[in-house]
PDB file of C-alpha atoms in Angstrom:
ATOM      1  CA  UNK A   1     -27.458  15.988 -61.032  1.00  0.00           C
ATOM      2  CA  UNK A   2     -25.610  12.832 -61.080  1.00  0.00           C
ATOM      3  CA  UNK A   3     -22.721  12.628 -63.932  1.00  0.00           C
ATOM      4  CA  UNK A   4     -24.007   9.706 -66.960  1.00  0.00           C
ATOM      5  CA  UNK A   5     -20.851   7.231 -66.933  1.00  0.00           C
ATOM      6  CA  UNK A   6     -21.068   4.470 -69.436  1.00  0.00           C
ATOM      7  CA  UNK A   7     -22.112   2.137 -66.305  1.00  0.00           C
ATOM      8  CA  UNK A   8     -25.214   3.703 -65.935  1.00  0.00           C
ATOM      9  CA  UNK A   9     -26.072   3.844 -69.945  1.00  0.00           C
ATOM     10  CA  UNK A  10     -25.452   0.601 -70.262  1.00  0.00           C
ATOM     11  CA  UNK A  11     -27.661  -0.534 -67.096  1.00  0.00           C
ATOM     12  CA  UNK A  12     -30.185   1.325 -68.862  1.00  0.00           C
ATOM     13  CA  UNK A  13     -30.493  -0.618 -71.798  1.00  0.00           C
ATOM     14  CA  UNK A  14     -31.257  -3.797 -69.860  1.00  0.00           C
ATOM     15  CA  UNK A  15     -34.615  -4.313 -70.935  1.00  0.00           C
ATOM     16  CA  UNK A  16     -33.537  -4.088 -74.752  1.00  0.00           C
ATOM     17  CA  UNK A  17     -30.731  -6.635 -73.795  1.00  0.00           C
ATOM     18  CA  UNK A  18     -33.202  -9.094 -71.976  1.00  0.00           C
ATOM     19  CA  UNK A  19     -35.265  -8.550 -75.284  1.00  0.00           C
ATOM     20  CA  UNK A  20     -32.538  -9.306 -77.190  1.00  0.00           C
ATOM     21  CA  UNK A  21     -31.661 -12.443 -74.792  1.00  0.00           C
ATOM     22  CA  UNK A  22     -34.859 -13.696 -75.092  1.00  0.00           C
ATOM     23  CA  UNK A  23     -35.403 -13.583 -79.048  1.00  0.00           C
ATOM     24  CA  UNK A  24     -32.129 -15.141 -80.394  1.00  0.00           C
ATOM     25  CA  UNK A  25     -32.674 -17.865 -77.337  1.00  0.00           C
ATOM     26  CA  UNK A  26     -36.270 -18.277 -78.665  1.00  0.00           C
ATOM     27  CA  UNK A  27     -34.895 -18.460 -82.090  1.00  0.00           C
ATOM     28  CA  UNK A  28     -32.492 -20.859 -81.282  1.00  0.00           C
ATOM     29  CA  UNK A  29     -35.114 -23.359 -79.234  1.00  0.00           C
ATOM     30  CA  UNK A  30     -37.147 -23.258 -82.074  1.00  0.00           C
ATOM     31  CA  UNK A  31     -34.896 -24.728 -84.020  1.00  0.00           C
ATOM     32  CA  UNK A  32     -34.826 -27.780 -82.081  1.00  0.00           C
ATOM     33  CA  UNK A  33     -38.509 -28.164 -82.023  1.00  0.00           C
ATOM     34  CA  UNK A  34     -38.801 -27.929 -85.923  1.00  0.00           C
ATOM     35  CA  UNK A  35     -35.881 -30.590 -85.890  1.00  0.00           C
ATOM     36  CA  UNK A  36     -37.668 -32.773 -84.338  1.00  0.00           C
ATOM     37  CA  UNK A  37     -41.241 -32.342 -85.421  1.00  0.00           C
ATOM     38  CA  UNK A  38     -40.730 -31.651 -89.523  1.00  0.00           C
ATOM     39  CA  UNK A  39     -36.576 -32.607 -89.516  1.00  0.00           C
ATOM     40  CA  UNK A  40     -35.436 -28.689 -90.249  1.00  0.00           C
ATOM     41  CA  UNK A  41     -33.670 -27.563 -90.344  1.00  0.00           C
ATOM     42  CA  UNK A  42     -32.011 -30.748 -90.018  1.00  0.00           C
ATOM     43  CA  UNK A  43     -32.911 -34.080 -88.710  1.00  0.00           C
ATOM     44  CA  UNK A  44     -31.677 -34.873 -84.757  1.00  0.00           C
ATOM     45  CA  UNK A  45     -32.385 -38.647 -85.189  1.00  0.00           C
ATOM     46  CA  UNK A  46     -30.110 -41.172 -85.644  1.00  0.00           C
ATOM     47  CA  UNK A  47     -32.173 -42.562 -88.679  1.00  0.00           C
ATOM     48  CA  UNK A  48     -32.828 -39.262 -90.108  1.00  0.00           C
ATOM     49  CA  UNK A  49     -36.257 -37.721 -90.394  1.00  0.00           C
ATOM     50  CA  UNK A  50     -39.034 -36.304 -87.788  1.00  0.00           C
ATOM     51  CA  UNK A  51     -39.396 -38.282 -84.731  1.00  0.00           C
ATOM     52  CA  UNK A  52     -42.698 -40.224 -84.610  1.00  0.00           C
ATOM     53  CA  UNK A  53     -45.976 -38.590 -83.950  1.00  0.00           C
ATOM     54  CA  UNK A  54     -47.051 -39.064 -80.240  1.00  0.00           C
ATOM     55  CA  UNK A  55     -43.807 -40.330 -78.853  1.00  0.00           C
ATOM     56  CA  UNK A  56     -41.933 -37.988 -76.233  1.00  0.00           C
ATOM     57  CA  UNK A  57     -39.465 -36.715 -78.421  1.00  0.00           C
ATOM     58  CA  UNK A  58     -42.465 -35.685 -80.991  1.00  0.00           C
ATOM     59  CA  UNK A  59     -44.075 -33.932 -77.761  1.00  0.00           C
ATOM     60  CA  UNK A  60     -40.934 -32.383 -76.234  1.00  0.00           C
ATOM     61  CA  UNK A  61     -41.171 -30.860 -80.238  1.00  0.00           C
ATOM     62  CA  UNK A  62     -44.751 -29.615 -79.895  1.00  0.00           C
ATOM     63  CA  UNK A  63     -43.659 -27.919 -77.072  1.00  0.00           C
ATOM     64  CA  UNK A  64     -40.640 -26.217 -77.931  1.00  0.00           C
ATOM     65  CA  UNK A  65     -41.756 -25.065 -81.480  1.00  0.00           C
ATOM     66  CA  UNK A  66     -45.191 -23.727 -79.864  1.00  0.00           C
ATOM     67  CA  UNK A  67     -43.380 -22.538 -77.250  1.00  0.00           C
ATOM     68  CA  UNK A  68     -40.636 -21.353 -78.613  1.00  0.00           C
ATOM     69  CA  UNK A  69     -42.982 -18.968 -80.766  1.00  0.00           C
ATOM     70  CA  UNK A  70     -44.450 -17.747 -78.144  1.00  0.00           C
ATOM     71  CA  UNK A  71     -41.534 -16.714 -76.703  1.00  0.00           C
ATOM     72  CA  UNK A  72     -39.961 -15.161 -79.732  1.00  0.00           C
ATOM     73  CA  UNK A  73     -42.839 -12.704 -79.884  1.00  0.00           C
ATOM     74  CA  UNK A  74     -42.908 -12.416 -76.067  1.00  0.00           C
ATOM     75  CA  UNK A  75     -46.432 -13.123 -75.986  1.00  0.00           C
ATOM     76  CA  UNK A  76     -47.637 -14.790 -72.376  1.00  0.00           C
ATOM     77  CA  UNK A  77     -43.704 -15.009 -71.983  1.00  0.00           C
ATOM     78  CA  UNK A  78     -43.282 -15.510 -67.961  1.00  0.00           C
ATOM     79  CA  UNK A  79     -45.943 -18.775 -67.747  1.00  0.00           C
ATOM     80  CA  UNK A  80     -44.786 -20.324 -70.939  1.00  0.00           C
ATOM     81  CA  UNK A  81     -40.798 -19.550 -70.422  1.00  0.00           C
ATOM     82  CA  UNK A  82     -41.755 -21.318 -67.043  1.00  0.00           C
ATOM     83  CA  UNK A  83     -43.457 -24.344 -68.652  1.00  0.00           C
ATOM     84  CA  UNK A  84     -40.391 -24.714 -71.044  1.00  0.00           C
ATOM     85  CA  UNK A  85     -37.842 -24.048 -68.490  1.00  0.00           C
ATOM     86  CA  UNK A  86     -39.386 -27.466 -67.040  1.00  0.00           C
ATOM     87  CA  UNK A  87     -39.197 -29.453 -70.119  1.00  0.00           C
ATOM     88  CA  UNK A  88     -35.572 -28.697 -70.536  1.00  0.00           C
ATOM     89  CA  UNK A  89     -35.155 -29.878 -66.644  1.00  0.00           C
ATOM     90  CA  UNK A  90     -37.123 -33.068 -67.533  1.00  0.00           C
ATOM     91  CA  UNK A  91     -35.320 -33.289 -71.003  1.00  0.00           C
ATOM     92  CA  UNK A  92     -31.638 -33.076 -69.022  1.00  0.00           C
ATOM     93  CA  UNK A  93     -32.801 -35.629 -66.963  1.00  0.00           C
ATOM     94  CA  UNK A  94     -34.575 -37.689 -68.508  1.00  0.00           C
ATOM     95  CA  UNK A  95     -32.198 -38.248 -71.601  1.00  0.00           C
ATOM     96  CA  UNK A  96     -29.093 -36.679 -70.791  1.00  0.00           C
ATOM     97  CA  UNK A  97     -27.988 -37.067 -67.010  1.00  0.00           C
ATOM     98  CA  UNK A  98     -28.370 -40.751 -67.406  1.00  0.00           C
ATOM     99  CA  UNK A  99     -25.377 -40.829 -69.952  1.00  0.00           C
ATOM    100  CA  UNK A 100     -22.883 -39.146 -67.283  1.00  0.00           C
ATOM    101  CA  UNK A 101     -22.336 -36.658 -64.588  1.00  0.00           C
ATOM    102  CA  UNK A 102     -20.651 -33.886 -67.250  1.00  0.00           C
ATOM    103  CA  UNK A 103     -23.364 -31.872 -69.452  1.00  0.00           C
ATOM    104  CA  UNK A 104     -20.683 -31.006 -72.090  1.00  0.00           C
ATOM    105  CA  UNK A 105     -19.808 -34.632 -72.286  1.00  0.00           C
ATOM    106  CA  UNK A 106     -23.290 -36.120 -72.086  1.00  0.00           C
ATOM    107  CA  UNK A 107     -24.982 -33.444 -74.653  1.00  0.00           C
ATOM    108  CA  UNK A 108     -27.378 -31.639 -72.269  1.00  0.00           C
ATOM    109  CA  UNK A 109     -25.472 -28.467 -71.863  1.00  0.00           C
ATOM    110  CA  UNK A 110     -28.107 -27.120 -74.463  1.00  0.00           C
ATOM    111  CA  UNK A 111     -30.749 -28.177 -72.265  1.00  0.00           C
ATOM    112  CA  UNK A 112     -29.446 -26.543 -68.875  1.00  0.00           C
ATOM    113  CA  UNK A 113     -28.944 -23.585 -70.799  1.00  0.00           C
ATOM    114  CA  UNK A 114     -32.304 -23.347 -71.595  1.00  0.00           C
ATOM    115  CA  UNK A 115     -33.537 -24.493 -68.693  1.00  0.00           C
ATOM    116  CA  UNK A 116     -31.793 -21.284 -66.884  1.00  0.00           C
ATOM    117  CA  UNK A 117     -32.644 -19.025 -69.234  1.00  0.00           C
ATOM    118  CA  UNK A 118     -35.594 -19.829 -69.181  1.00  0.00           C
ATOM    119  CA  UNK A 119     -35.961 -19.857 -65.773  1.00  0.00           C
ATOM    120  CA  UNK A 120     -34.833 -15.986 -65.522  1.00  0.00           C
ATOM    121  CA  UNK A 121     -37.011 -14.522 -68.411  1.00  0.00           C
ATOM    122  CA  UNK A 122     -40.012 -16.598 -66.262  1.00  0.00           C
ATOM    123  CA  UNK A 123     -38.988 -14.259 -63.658  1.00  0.00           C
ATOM    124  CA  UNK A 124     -37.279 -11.071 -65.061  1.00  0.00           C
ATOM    125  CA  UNK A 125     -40.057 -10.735 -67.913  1.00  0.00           C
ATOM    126  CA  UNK A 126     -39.583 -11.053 -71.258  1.00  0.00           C
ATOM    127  CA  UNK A 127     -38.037  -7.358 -71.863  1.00  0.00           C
ATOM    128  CA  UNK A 128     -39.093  -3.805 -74.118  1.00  0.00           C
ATOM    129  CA  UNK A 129     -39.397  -5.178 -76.984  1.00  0.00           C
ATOM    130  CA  UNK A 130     -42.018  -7.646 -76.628  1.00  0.00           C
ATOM    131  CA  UNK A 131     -46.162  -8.326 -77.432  1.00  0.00           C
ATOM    132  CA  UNK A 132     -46.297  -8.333 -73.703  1.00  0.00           C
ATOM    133  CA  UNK A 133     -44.654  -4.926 -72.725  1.00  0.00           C
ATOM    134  CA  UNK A 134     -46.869  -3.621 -75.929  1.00  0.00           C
ATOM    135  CA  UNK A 135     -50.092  -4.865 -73.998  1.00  0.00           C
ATOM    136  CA  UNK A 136     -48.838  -3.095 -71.101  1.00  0.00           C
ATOM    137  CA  UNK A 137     -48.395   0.156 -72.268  1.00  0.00           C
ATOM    138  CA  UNK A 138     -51.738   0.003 -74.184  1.00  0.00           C
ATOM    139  CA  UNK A 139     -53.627  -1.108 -71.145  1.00  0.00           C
ATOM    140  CA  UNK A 140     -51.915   1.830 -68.876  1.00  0.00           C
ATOM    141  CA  UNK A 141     -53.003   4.368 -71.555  1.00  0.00           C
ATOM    142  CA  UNK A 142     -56.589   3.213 -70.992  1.00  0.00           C
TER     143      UNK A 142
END
């Protein structure tokens, strides 16, 4: 039997980790959906306040609060992390790339983080600890 190094424990605790990854993310994209949509917990406008109702910024909100819930709980996690991973491409260039070549300098480095991470938990899954891996296990038991 192969000797446990602390290599091989800690590759084994990937899917908690991609759980992990995914909920503070989540938690964190939320944040900019609620800024925009209700101004919390801050406002992200220049003027102060939500953005208005049925511009892009107000639906770029819809979408990243509703998504970013969805993603918190891990519930349909792979299509909607892929539907959000796309917003944050359009979102970088759209309303950052056109303000220089540099994320850092033109404020979209939040959005190709995102975008990437969102990109892998489309792919990877959305980890153990999620409504998704619950509805897996309950449908294998059946």
């Amino acid at each position: 039997m192969p000797e446990e190094t602390i290599f091989t424990r800690w590759r084994s605790w990937a899917p908690q980790l991609q759980s992990i990854l995914r909920l503070v993310t989540a938690f964190l994209f939320i944040q900019f959906g609620t800024a925009k949509l209700f101004a919390l917990p801050g406002p992200l406008t220049h003027g102060g306040g939500a953005v208005p109702v049925g511009s892009l910024l107000w639906f770029a909100g819809v979408i990243e609060t509703a998504g970013g819930l969805l993603l918190l709980l891990g519930l349909c996690a792979r299509p909607v992390a892929f539907v959000v991973s796309g917003e944050m491409a359009i979102a970088y260039f759209h309303g950052h790339a056109p303000n220089g070549f540099w994320p850092v300098l033109n404020g979209g480095h939040p959005a190709v983080q995102f975008c990437f991470v969102w990109l892998y938990i489309s792919s990877a899954g959305p980890g153990a600890w999620s409504l998704d891996a619950l509805r897996r296990r309950r449908s294998d038991r059946s």
